[in-house]
Coordinates of C-alpha atoms and ligand atoms in Angstrom, one line a residue:
M1 CA -8.0 -86.6 -20.2
N2 CA -7.7 -90.2 -21.4
M3 CA -10.6 -92.0 -19.8
Q4 CA -8.9 -95.4 -20.4
L5 CA -6.2 -94.9 -17.8
S6 CA -5.6 -97.6 -15.2
K7 CA -6.0 -96.7 -11.5
D8 CA -2.3 -96.5 -11.0
E9 CA -1.8 -94.4 -14.1
E10 CA -4.6 -92.2 -13.1
S11 CA -3.0 -91.5 -9.7
K12 CA 0.3 -90.7 -11.3
Y13 CA -1.5 -88.4 -13.7
T14 CA -3.1 -86.6 -10.9
R15 CA 0.2 -86.5 -9.0
S16 CA 1.9 -84.8 -11.9
L17 CA -0.9 -82.3 -12.2
I18 CA -0.5 -81.5 -8.5
E19 CA 3.2 -81.2 -8.7
A20 CA 3.1 -79.0 -11.8
S21 CA 1.2 -76.4 -9.8
L22 CA 3.5 -73.7 -8.2
D23 CA 0.7 -72.9 -5.7
P24 CA 0.9 -74.8 -2.5
L25 CA -1.6 -77.7 -2.5
F26 CA -2.7 -79.8 0.4
T27 CA -5.0 -82.7 1.1
I28 CA -6.4 -82.9 4.6
S29 CA -8.1 -85.7 6.4
I30 CA -11.4 -85.3 8.3
E31 CA -9.3 -85.0 11.4
G32 CA -7.4 -82.1 10.0
K33 CA -4.2 -84.0 9.4
I34 CA -2.3 -83.3 6.2
T35 CA -2.4 -86.4 4.0
D36 CA -0.5 -85.1 0.9
V37 CA 1.3 -82.0 -0.3
N38 CA 3.1 -80.8 -3.4
K39 CA 6.4 -79.1 -3.8
G40 CA 4.8 -75.7 -3.6
S41 CA 3.7 -76.5 -0.1
I42 CA 7.1 -77.8 0.9
K43 CA 8.7 -74.6 -0.4
V44 CA 6.3 -72.3 1.3
T45 CA 6.5 -74.0 4.7
G46 CA 10.2 -75.0 4.6
V47 CA 9.2 -78.4 6.0
A48 CA 10.1 -81.8 4.4
R49 CA 7.3 -83.9 2.9
E50 CA 7.7 -86.7 5.4
K51 CA 7.3 -84.2 8.3
I52 CA 4.4 -82.4 6.8
I53 CA 2.3 -85.5 6.0
G54 CA 0.5 -86.5 9.2
S55 CA 1.0 -83.2 10.9
D56 CA -1.9 -80.8 11.7
F57 CA -2.9 -78.6 8.9
S58 CA -3.4 -75.6 11.2
D59 CA 0.2 -75.8 12.4
Y60 CA 1.4 -74.0 9.3
F61 CA -0.5 -70.8 9.7
T62 CA -0.1 -67.6 11.7
D63 CA -3.7 -68.0 12.9
P64 CA -4.2 -71.8 13.5
E65 CA -7.7 -71.3 14.8
M66 CA -8.7 -69.6 11.6
A67 CA -7.1 -72.3 9.5
C68 CA -9.0 -74.9 11.6
A69 CA -12.3 -73.1 11.1
G70 CA -11.5 -72.9 7.4
Y71 CA -11.2 -76.7 6.7
K72 CA -14.2 -77.3 9.0
K73 CA -16.2 -75.0 6.9
V74 CA -15.2 -77.0 3.8
F75 CA -16.6 -80.1 5.5
E76 CA -19.8 -78.3 6.3
D77 CA -20.4 -76.4 3.1
G78 CA -18.6 -78.7 0.6
S79 CA -16.2 -75.9 -0.4
V80 CA -14.7 -72.5 0.3
I81 CA -13.5 -69.8 -2.0
D82 CA -10.8 -67.2 -1.4
Y83 CA -10.4 -68.0 2.3
P84 CA -7.6 -65.7 3.5
L85 CA -4.8 -67.2 5.6
T86 CA -1.1 -66.6 6.2
I87 CA 1.4 -69.4 5.8
K88 CA 4.4 -69.4 8.2
H89 CA 7.7 -70.6 6.8
S90 CA 10.0 -72.3 9.3
N91 CA 12.4 -69.4 8.8
G92 CA 9.7 -67.0 9.8
N93 CA 8.8 -65.7 6.4
L94 CA 5.1 -65.1 5.8
T95 CA 3.1 -65.8 2.7
H96 CA -0.3 -64.4 2.3
V97 CA -2.6 -66.8 0.5
L98 CA -6.2 -67.2 -0.5
Y99 CA -7.5 -70.8 -0.2
N100 CA -9.9 -72.5 -2.6
A101 CA -10.8 -75.8 -1.2
S102 CA -13.4 -78.6 -1.7
I103 CA -14.1 -82.0 -0.3
Y104 CA -13.3 -85.2 -2.1
K105 CA -15.2 -88.4 -1.8
S106 CA -14.6 -92.1 -2.3
E107 CA -16.3 -93.9 -5.2
Q108 CA -19.0 -94.9 -2.7
G109 CA -19.6 -91.2 -1.9
R110 CA -17.8 -91.2 1.5
V111 CA -16.1 -88.0 2.3
L112 CA -12.3 -88.7 2.4
G113 CA -10.9 -85.3 3.0
V114 CA -10.3 -81.8 1.7
F115 CA -8.3 -80.7 -1.3
A116 CA -7.0 -77.2 -0.6
A117 CA -5.2 -75.0 -3.1
A118 CA -3.6 -71.8 -1.9
R119 CA -2.9 -68.8 -4.1
D120 CA 0.0 -66.7 -3.2
I121 CA -1.2 -63.1 -2.8
T122 CA 1.8 -61.7 -1.0
A123 CA 2.7 -59.4 -3.8
K124 CA -0.9 -58.2 -4.0
K125 CA -1.0 -57.8 -0.3
Q126 CA 2.3 -55.8 -0.4
L127 CA 0.8 -53.6 -3.0
E128 CA -2.3 -53.2 -0.9
N129 CA -0.2 -52.4 2.1
Q130 CA 1.7 -49.9 0.2
L131 CA -1.5 -48.4 -1.1
E132 CA -2.8 -48.3 2.4
E133 CA 0.4 -46.6 3.7
F134 CA 0.2 -44.2 0.8
A135 CA -3.4 -43.4 1.6
L136 CA -2.5 -43.0 5.2
L137 CA 0.4 -40.7 4.3
Q138 CA -1.9 -38.7 2.1
D139 CA -4.4 -38.5 4.9
Q140 CA -1.7 -37.3 7.2
K141 CA -0.6 -34.8 4.7
I142 CA -4.1 -33.5 4.2
T143 CA -4.6 -33.4 7.9
N144 CA -1.4 -31.4 8.3
R145 CA -2.3 -29.0 5.5
T146 CA -5.7 -28.5 6.9
L147 CA -4.2 -27.7 10.3
E148 CA -1.8 -25.3 8.7
L149 CA -4.7 -23.6 6.8
A150 CA -6.7 -23.4 9.9
Q151 CA -3.8 -21.8 11.6
K152 CA -3.4 -19.3 8.8
V153 CA -7.1 -18.5 8.9
K154 CA -6.8 -17.9 12.6
E155 CA -3.8 -15.7 12.1
L156 CA -5.5 -13.8 9.4
S157 CA -8.7 -13.3 11.3
E158 CA -6.6 -12.1 14.3
A159 CA -4.8 -9.7 12.1
K160 CA -8.1 -8.5 10.7
A161 CA -9.5 -8.1 14.1
K162 CA -6.5 -6.1 15.1
D163 CA -6.7 -3.9 11.9
E164 CA -10.3 -3.3 12.6
A165 CA -9.6 -2.4 16.2
I166 CA -6.9 0.1 15.0
L167 CA -9.2 1.6 12.4
L168 CA -12.1 1.9 14.8
S169 CA -10.0 3.5 17.5
L170 CA -8.3 6.0 15.1
G171 CA -8.8 9.6 16.2
D172 CA -9.2 10.8 12.6
A173 CA -12.3 10.0 10.6
L174 CA -11.5 7.2 8.1
V175 CA -13.5 6.0 5.2
V176 CA -12.7 3.2 2.7
V177 CA -14.3 3.3 -0.7
D178 CA -14.3 0.8 -3.5
K179 CA -13.3 1.5 -7.1
V180 CA -16.5 3.4 -7.9
G181 CA -16.4 5.4 -4.7
K182 CA -19.0 3.5 -2.7
I183 CA -18.3 3.4 1.0
E184 CA -17.1 0.0 2.3
F185 CA -16.0 1.0 5.8
V186 CA -16.1 3.9 8.1
N187 CA -14.7 4.1 11.6
K188 CA -16.1 5.5 14.9
A189 CA -14.5 8.9 14.5
F190 CA -16.2 9.2 11.1
E191 CA -19.6 8.4 12.6
E192 CA -19.1 10.9 15.4
L193 CA -17.8 13.7 13.2
L194 CA -20.4 13.5 10.5
G195 CA -23.4 12.2 12.4
W196 CA -23.9 9.2 10.0
T197 CA -23.8 5.7 11.2
Q198 CA -21.9 3.0 9.4
E199 CA -25.2 1.2 8.4
E200 CA -26.5 4.4 6.9
V201 CA -23.6 5.0 4.6
L202 CA -22.4 1.6 3.6
G203 CA -22.7 1.1 -0.2
K204 CA -23.5 4.8 -0.7
Y205 CA -21.3 7.1 -2.7
M206 CA -18.9 9.1 -0.5
V207 CA -19.0 12.2 -2.7
E208 CA -22.8 12.2 -2.4
I209 CA -23.2 11.5 1.2
I210 CA -20.5 13.9 2.3
P211 CA -20.8 17.1 0.2
R212 CA -17.7 19.3 0.1
E213 CA -17.8 23.1 0.0
D214 CA -15.1 25.7 -0.6
E215 CA -14.4 28.6 1.7
A216 CA -17.2 30.7 0.1
G217 CA -19.8 27.9 0.7
L218 CA -20.0 26.8 -2.9
E219 CA -20.4 23.0 -3.4
V220 CA -17.5 21.3 -5.1
P221 CA -18.9 19.2 -8.0
F222 CA -18.4 15.5 -7.8
V223 CA -16.0 15.3 -10.6
E224 CA -13.7 17.9 -9.1
R225 CA -13.5 16.0 -5.8
I226 CA -10.0 14.7 -5.2
L227 CA -11.5 11.3 -4.4
S228 CA -13.1 11.1 -7.8
E229 CA -9.9 12.0 -9.5
V230 CA -7.9 9.5 -7.4
L231 CA -10.4 6.7 -8.3
V232 CA -10.0 7.3 -12.1
G233 CA -6.3 6.9 -11.6
K234 CA -5.1 10.4 -11.7
R235 CA -2.0 11.0 -9.7
I236 CA -2.6 14.3 -8.0
T237 CA -0.6 15.9 -5.4
T238 CA -1.8 19.1 -3.9
S239 CA 1.5 19.3 -2.2
T240 CA 3.8 21.8 -4.0
V241 CA 6.9 19.8 -4.0
E242 CA 7.0 17.1 -6.8
S243 CA 6.9 13.9 -4.8
K244 CA 9.5 11.3 -5.8
D245 CA 7.6 8.5 -4.0
P246 CA 4.9 7.2 -6.2
N247 CA 3.0 5.9 -3.2
A248 CA 3.1 9.1 -1.3
P249 CA -0.3 9.9 0.1
I250 CA -2.3 12.5 -1.6
V251 CA -2.5 15.5 0.6
I252 CA -5.6 17.6 0.8
L253 CA -4.8 21.0 2.2
P254 CA -7.3 23.3 3.9
P255 CA -9.5 25.1 3.4
Y256 CA -12.1 22.6 2.5
Y257 CA -15.4 22.0 4.2
Y258 CA -17.4 18.9 4.7
I259 CA -21.1 18.9 5.4
R260 CA -22.5 16.8 8.3
K261 CA -25.7 14.8 8.2
N262 CA -27.4 17.7 10.1
K263 CA -26.2 20.1 7.3
T264 CA -23.7 22.0 9.5
R265 CA -20.2 22.3 8.1
F266 CA -16.7 22.1 9.4
P267 CA -13.2 22.8 8.1
A268 CA -11.2 19.7 7.4
T269 CA -7.8 18.5 6.4
G270 CA -6.7 15.0 5.6
F271 CA -5.2 12.5 3.2
I272 CA -6.5 10.4 0.4
N273 CA -4.5 7.3 -0.6
P274 CA -5.4 5.1 -3.5
I275 CA -5.6 1.4 -2.9
L276 CA -3.6 -0.2 -5.7
L277 CA -3.6 -3.7 -7.0
G278 CA -0.6 -3.8 -9.2
N279 CA -1.1 -0.4 -10.7
K280 CA -4.8 -0.5 -10.9
V281 CA -6.8 1.6 -8.5
I282 CA -9.3 -0.7 -6.7
G283 CA -10.4 1.8 -4.1
A284 CA -9.2 4.6 -1.8
V285 CA -8.8 5.4 1.8
E286 CA -9.5 8.9 3.1
T287 CA -8.7 10.1 6.5
F288 CA -9.6 13.6 7.7
R289 CA -10.0 15.6 10.8
D290 CA -12.0 18.6 11.9
I291 CA -9.7 21.6 12.2
T292 CA -12.1 24.2 13.6
K293 CA -10.0 24.7 16.6
E294 CA -6.8 25.0 14.6
K295 CA -8.5 27.5 12.4
E296 CA -9.7 29.5 15.3
L297 CA -6.2 29.5 16.8
D298 CA -4.8 30.5 13.4
K299 CA -7.3 33.4 13.1
A300 CA -6.5 34.6 16.6
K301 CA -2.8 34.6 15.7
S302 CA -3.5 36.5 12.5
D303 CA -5.7 39.0 14.3
F304 CA -2.9 39.6 16.7
I305 CA -0.3 40.0 14.0
S306 CA -2.6 42.3 12.2
L307 CA -3.1 44.4 15.2
A308 CA 0.6 44.5 16.1
A309 CA 1.6 45.3 12.5
H310 CA -0.9 48.2 12.3
Q311 CA 0.4 49.6 15.6
L312 CA 4.0 49.3 14.5
R313 CA 3.5 50.7 11.0
T314 CA 2.9 54.3 12.0
P315 CA 5.9 54.8 14.3
L316 CA 8.2 52.9 12.0
S317 CA 7.2 55.0 9.1
A318 CA 7.9 58.1 11.2
V319 CA 11.4 56.8 12.0
S320 CA 12.0 56.2 8.3
W321 CA 10.8 59.7 7.3
Y322 CA 12.7 61.5 9.9
T323 CA 15.9 59.6 9.2
E324 CA 15.4 60.3 5.5
M325 CA 15.0 64.0 6.3
L326 CA 18.1 64.0 8.5
L327 CA 20.1 62.2 5.8
S328 CA 19.1 64.7 3.2
G329 CA 20.4 67.5 5.4
D330 CA 17.1 69.1 6.2
A331 CA 18.2 69.5 9.8
G332 CA 21.8 70.6 9.0
E333 CA 24.9 69.0 7.6
L334 CA 25.9 65.6 9.0
N335 CA 29.4 64.5 9.4
E336 CA 30.6 61.2 7.8
T337 CA 30.2 59.1 11.0
Q338 CA 26.7 60.5 11.7
K339 CA 25.8 59.9 8.1
K340 CA 27.0 56.3 8.3
Y341 CA 24.9 55.7 11.5
F342 CA 21.8 57.3 10.1
E343 CA 22.1 55.2 6.9
Q344 CA 22.2 52.1 9.1
I345 CA 19.1 53.3 11.0
Y346 CA 17.4 54.1 7.7
S347 CA 18.0 50.7 6.1
G348 CA 17.1 49.0 9.3
S349 CA 13.8 50.8 9.7
N350 CA 13.1 50.3 6.0
R351 CA 13.6 46.6 6.4
M352 CA 11.3 46.7 9.4
V353 CA 8.6 48.5 7.4
E354 CA 8.9 45.8 4.7
M355 CA 8.5 43.1 7.3
V356 CA 5.5 44.8 8.9
K357 CA 4.0 45.0 5.4
S358 CA 4.4 41.3 4.8
F359 CA 3.0 40.6 8.2
L360 CA 0.0 42.7 7.4
N361 CA -0.4 41.1 4.0
V362 CA -0.4 37.6 5.5
S363 CA -2.8 38.5 8.2
L364 CA -5.1 40.2 5.8
L365 CA -5.0 37.1 3.6
D366 CA -5.6 34.8 6.5
I367 CA -8.5 36.8 7.8
G368 CA -9.8 36.8 4.3
S369 CA -10.4 40.5 4.4
T370 CA -8.5 41.5 1.3
T371 CA -10.6 42.7 -1.5
I372 CA -9.5 41.2 -4.8
R373 CA -9.1 43.6 -7.6
I374 CA -8.9 41.9 -11.0
E375 CA -7.3 43.8 -13.8
N376 CA -5.7 43.3 -17.2
T377 CA -2.1 42.5 -16.4
N378 CA 1.0 42.2 -18.4
I379 CA 3.3 39.7 -16.7
P380 CA 6.5 40.5 -18.6
D381 CA 6.1 44.2 -17.8
L382 CA 5.4 43.4 -14.2
F383 CA 8.7 41.3 -14.1
K384 CA 10.6 44.3 -15.7
N385 CA 9.2 46.6 -13.1
V386 CA 10.1 44.2 -10.2
I387 CA 13.7 43.8 -11.6
D388 CA 14.1 47.6 -11.9
E389 CA 13.1 47.9 -8.3
Q390 CA 15.8 45.4 -7.3
Q391 CA 18.4 46.7 -9.6
Q392 CA 20.6 48.0 -6.8
N393 CA 20.8 44.6 -5.1
I394 CA 21.5 43.0 -8.5
N395 CA 24.3 45.3 -9.2
E396 CA 25.8 45.0 -5.7
K397 CA 26.0 41.3 -6.1
Q398 CA 27.1 41.5 -9.7
I399 CA 24.3 39.1 -10.7
D400 CA 23.9 38.1 -14.3
L401 CA 20.1 38.3 -14.7
T402 CA 18.2 37.5 -17.9
L403 CA 14.5 37.8 -18.7
E404 CA 13.4 35.7 -21.6
V405 CA 9.9 36.4 -22.8
A406 CA 8.3 34.3 -25.5
E407 CA 6.4 36.1 -28.3
N408 CA 2.8 37.1 -28.1
I409 CA 2.3 36.8 -24.4
P410 CA -1.3 37.8 -23.8
M411 CA -2.5 40.0 -20.9
I412 CA -4.2 38.1 -18.1
Y413 CA -6.9 39.0 -15.7
V414 CA -5.5 38.8 -12.2
D415 CA -5.2 40.8 -9.1
K416 CA -2.2 42.7 -10.3
K417 CA -1.0 44.0 -7.0
R418 CA -1.0 40.6 -5.4
I419 CA 0.6 38.9 -8.4
R420 CA 3.3 41.6 -8.3
M421 CA 3.9 40.6 -4.7
V422 CA 4.5 37.0 -5.9
L423 CA 7.0 38.1 -8.6
Q424 CA 8.7 40.4 -6.1
N425 CA 9.2 37.5 -3.6
L426 CA 10.5 35.1 -6.3
V427 CA 13.0 37.6 -7.7
S428 CA 14.1 38.9 -4.3
N429 CA 14.6 35.4 -3.0
A430 CA 16.7 34.5 -6.0
I431 CA 18.8 37.5 -5.4
K432 CA 19.0 37.0 -1.7
Y433 CA 19.9 33.3 -1.8
I434 CA 22.6 33.4 -4.4
H435 CA 26.4 34.0 -4.3
K436 CA 28.1 37.0 -5.7
K437 CA 28.3 36.9 -9.6
G438 CA 25.5 34.3 -9.6
K439 CA 23.1 33.8 -12.5
I440 CA 19.3 34.3 -12.5
R441 CA 17.2 33.3 -15.5
I442 CA 13.5 34.3 -15.7
T443 CA 11.4 32.9 -18.5
V444 CA 7.8 33.8 -19.4
N445 CA 5.8 31.5 -21.7
A446 CA 2.1 31.1 -22.6
S447 CA 0.1 28.1 -23.5
N448 CA 2.8 25.7 -24.6
E449 CA 2.0 22.0 -25.1
K450 CA 2.8 21.2 -21.5
Y451 CA 0.5 23.8 -20.0
P452 CA -2.2 24.5 -22.5
G453 CA -4.4 27.5 -21.7
M454 CA -1.9 28.7 -19.0
M455 CA 0.6 31.4 -18.6
F456 CA 3.8 29.8 -17.4
F457 CA 6.8 31.4 -15.9
S458 CA 9.9 30.4 -14.0
V459 CA 12.6 32.0 -11.9
Q460 CA 15.8 30.0 -11.9
D461 CA 19.0 30.7 -9.8
N462 CA 22.2 28.9 -9.2
G463 CA 22.3 29.8 -5.6
F464 CA 22.1 28.1 -2.2
G465 CA 19.3 25.7 -3.1
I466 CA 16.9 24.2 -0.6
P467 CA 17.9 21.2 1.6
E468 CA 16.0 18.0 1.0
Q469 CA 14.5 17.9 4.5
S470 CA 13.1 21.5 4.2
K471 CA 11.4 21.1 0.8
D472 CA 8.0 20.2 2.1
K473 CA 7.9 23.2 4.4
I474 CA 8.9 26.0 2.1
F475 CA 5.3 27.2 1.6
T476 CA 4.4 27.2 5.3
K477 CA 4.1 30.3 7.3
F478 CA 7.3 31.6 8.9
F479 CA 9.4 28.8 7.6
R480 CA 13.0 29.5 6.7
A481 CA 15.5 26.7 5.8
E482 CA 18.6 26.2 7.9
N483 CA 21.0 26.9 5.0
V484 CA 19.7 30.4 4.7
T485 CA 19.2 31.3 8.3
E486 CA 22.9 30.5 8.8
R487 CA 23.8 33.0 6.1
S488 CA 21.4 35.8 6.2
T489 CA 19.2 37.0 9.0
D490 CA 17.0 39.0 6.7
G491 CA 13.6 37.4 6.0
T492 CA 10.3 36.5 7.6
G493 CA 9.5 33.2 6.0
L494 CA 6.2 34.7 4.8
G495 CA 6.9 35.4 1.2
M496 CA 6.4 31.9 -0.2
Y497 CA 3.4 31.3 2.0
L498 CA 1.8 34.4 0.6
A499 CA 2.9 33.5 -3.0
K500 CA 1.2 30.1 -2.8
N501 CA -2.0 31.5 -1.4
I502 CA -2.2 34.2 -4.0
I503 CA -1.3 31.9 -6.9
E504 CA -3.8 29.2 -5.8
S505 CA -6.6 31.6 -5.2
S506 CA -5.9 32.8 -8.8
R507 CA -6.5 29.2 -9.9
G508 CA -2.8 28.7 -10.7
K509 CA -0.1 26.5 -9.4
I510 CA 3.3 27.1 -7.8
W511 CA 6.1 24.6 -7.2
F512 CA 9.8 24.3 -7.4
D513 CA 12.8 22.1 -8.1
S514 CA 15.9 22.6 -6.0
T515 CA 19.2 21.0 -5.1
E516 CA 21.2 22.3 -2.2
D517 CA 24.4 24.2 -3.3
V518 CA 23.3 23.9 -7.0
G519 CA 20.3 26.2 -7.2
S520 CA 16.5 26.4 -7.4
T521 CA 13.8 27.0 -10.0
F522 CA 10.4 28.2 -9.0
Y523 CA 7.6 27.6 -11.5
V524 CA 4.2 29.3 -11.7
T525 CA 1.2 28.7 -13.9
L526 CA -1.8 31.0 -14.1
P527 CA -4.9 30.6 -16.3
L528 CA -5.0 32.8 -19.4
Ligands
ADP601 P1 12.1 34.5 3.4 O1 11.6 35.8 4.0 O2 12.9 33.8 4.4 O3 12.8 34.7 2.1 P2 10.1 33.1 2.0 O4 8.8 32.6 2.4 O5 10.2 34.0 0.8 O6 10.8 33.6 3.3 O7 10.9 31.8 1.7 C1 10.9 30.7 2.6 C2 12.2 30.0 2.6 O8 12.3 29.3 1.4 C3 13.4 30.8 2.6 O9 13.7 31.2 3.9 C4 14.5 29.9 2.0 O10 14.9 29.0 3.0 C5 13.7 29.2 1.0 N1 13.8 29.8 -0.4 C6 12.9 30.5 -1.0 N2 13.4 30.9 -2.2 C7 14.7 30.3 -2.3 C8 15.7 30.4 -3.3 N3 15.5 31.0 -4.5 N4 16.8 29.7 -3.1 C9 17.0 29.1 -1.9 N5 16.1 29.0 -0.9 C10 14.9 29.7 -1.1

């Protein structure tokens, strides 16, 4: 600044500096009256210079008291910095400002007034407001999300409580194991049935804590326990129909025995289901039930059948013998009509003898009183023998039957009589459940790549087939599918039950594939 300016020049110079500022500037007298303003102040208040000068400074703010206190503070302290006020335009617009102000004095040091410069911070304020709104919005969002989560947690814990209540109140014993077979959960029925409490078994291996025995009382090794196999990801079904549903529970069929804490044992039946995450087994659920009562009932039934069959056998045989004698003319020549009637009686009583025989076989098997006689057996020969026996029926129905035997089929050690019963049932069923001029194909193989170490044979027919809804019952006692009961009354529904029992007790497997009205194939494997 040029220090040589005249007083007048100096004031002009100051004036131009003041006017050059876009910020509103005021000078205020000790009484609070505005003594001078620049264009910035006129613009921000919307009031003409003549009107502003001489008016109260505090008139131009939304909060006059605060404005008043502001300039008073300047007089007291000499200055203020960043004093926040809001200027009100005559049209109602608001401008947020920060005031920097200081007193100015006469040459003699007398305080003349206050020089106040306002800095427009509206934009900053807006930004702050926006930020604040944004923060509020975020807060709101977080609060809402937290509430939602809390609701979810509540729902989940309610669902969990419900699940637990269901599991606890389930009548069947239930145990959940992790991927290594350690117990994670057992229900009340489990505790009651086995005598172990949840606390005692948690974290222990199921296969260790609950030993399993076979019918004869031999302990089943851990690795052979179905649970162990399920946990290593094997897909086993002990059911004899190939299941199309990959999530179908794995069925454990009796007889198997579990040992209680007090070392007593009970027969059980149940399910094991793998718990899958994607296709990885992360655990398993086993449910089972004590079937002592069912077994007792079953035994009583078998005992009764056995008794009845024994009692029936002798008189029935007598009927057959005497009819045979009559037919062979031992008691004199018969006329054609008599012969026809006696033939009916003969075939009827023979059928009854066969039926009584299978009743007896089943009951003997159920009671477990058959003695097993293992001998060297030639399966192809046994098939030939069975086919010969059925030749008359085959001829009558004009069936095209082929027996395909692979080379070098070894002899196997099995109970020949009982295995013969199986072949007989398979072949006679194929003949029975086929149309005239149907085709039956029997194959015998040994140790192919699919069944190493096994004898493998199949009986295929293009007959009636088995309806879908009957498939899982074919091997149950007395079961006969609707499509055959409609057609032929002959049959007991015991043959397949027997076959399965015999094959499984010979450590083999039996199963089938069938489509109604297309045909059936029964498969059997037996260890070599
Ligand atoms: P059944 O004395 O009735 O033949 P089985 O126990 O031998 O009794 O067979 C049970 C049921 O299985 C039969 O009644 C029939 O419904 C069905 N079945 C068995 N083999 C065949 C087959 N080859 N074709 C069609 N259905 C069959």
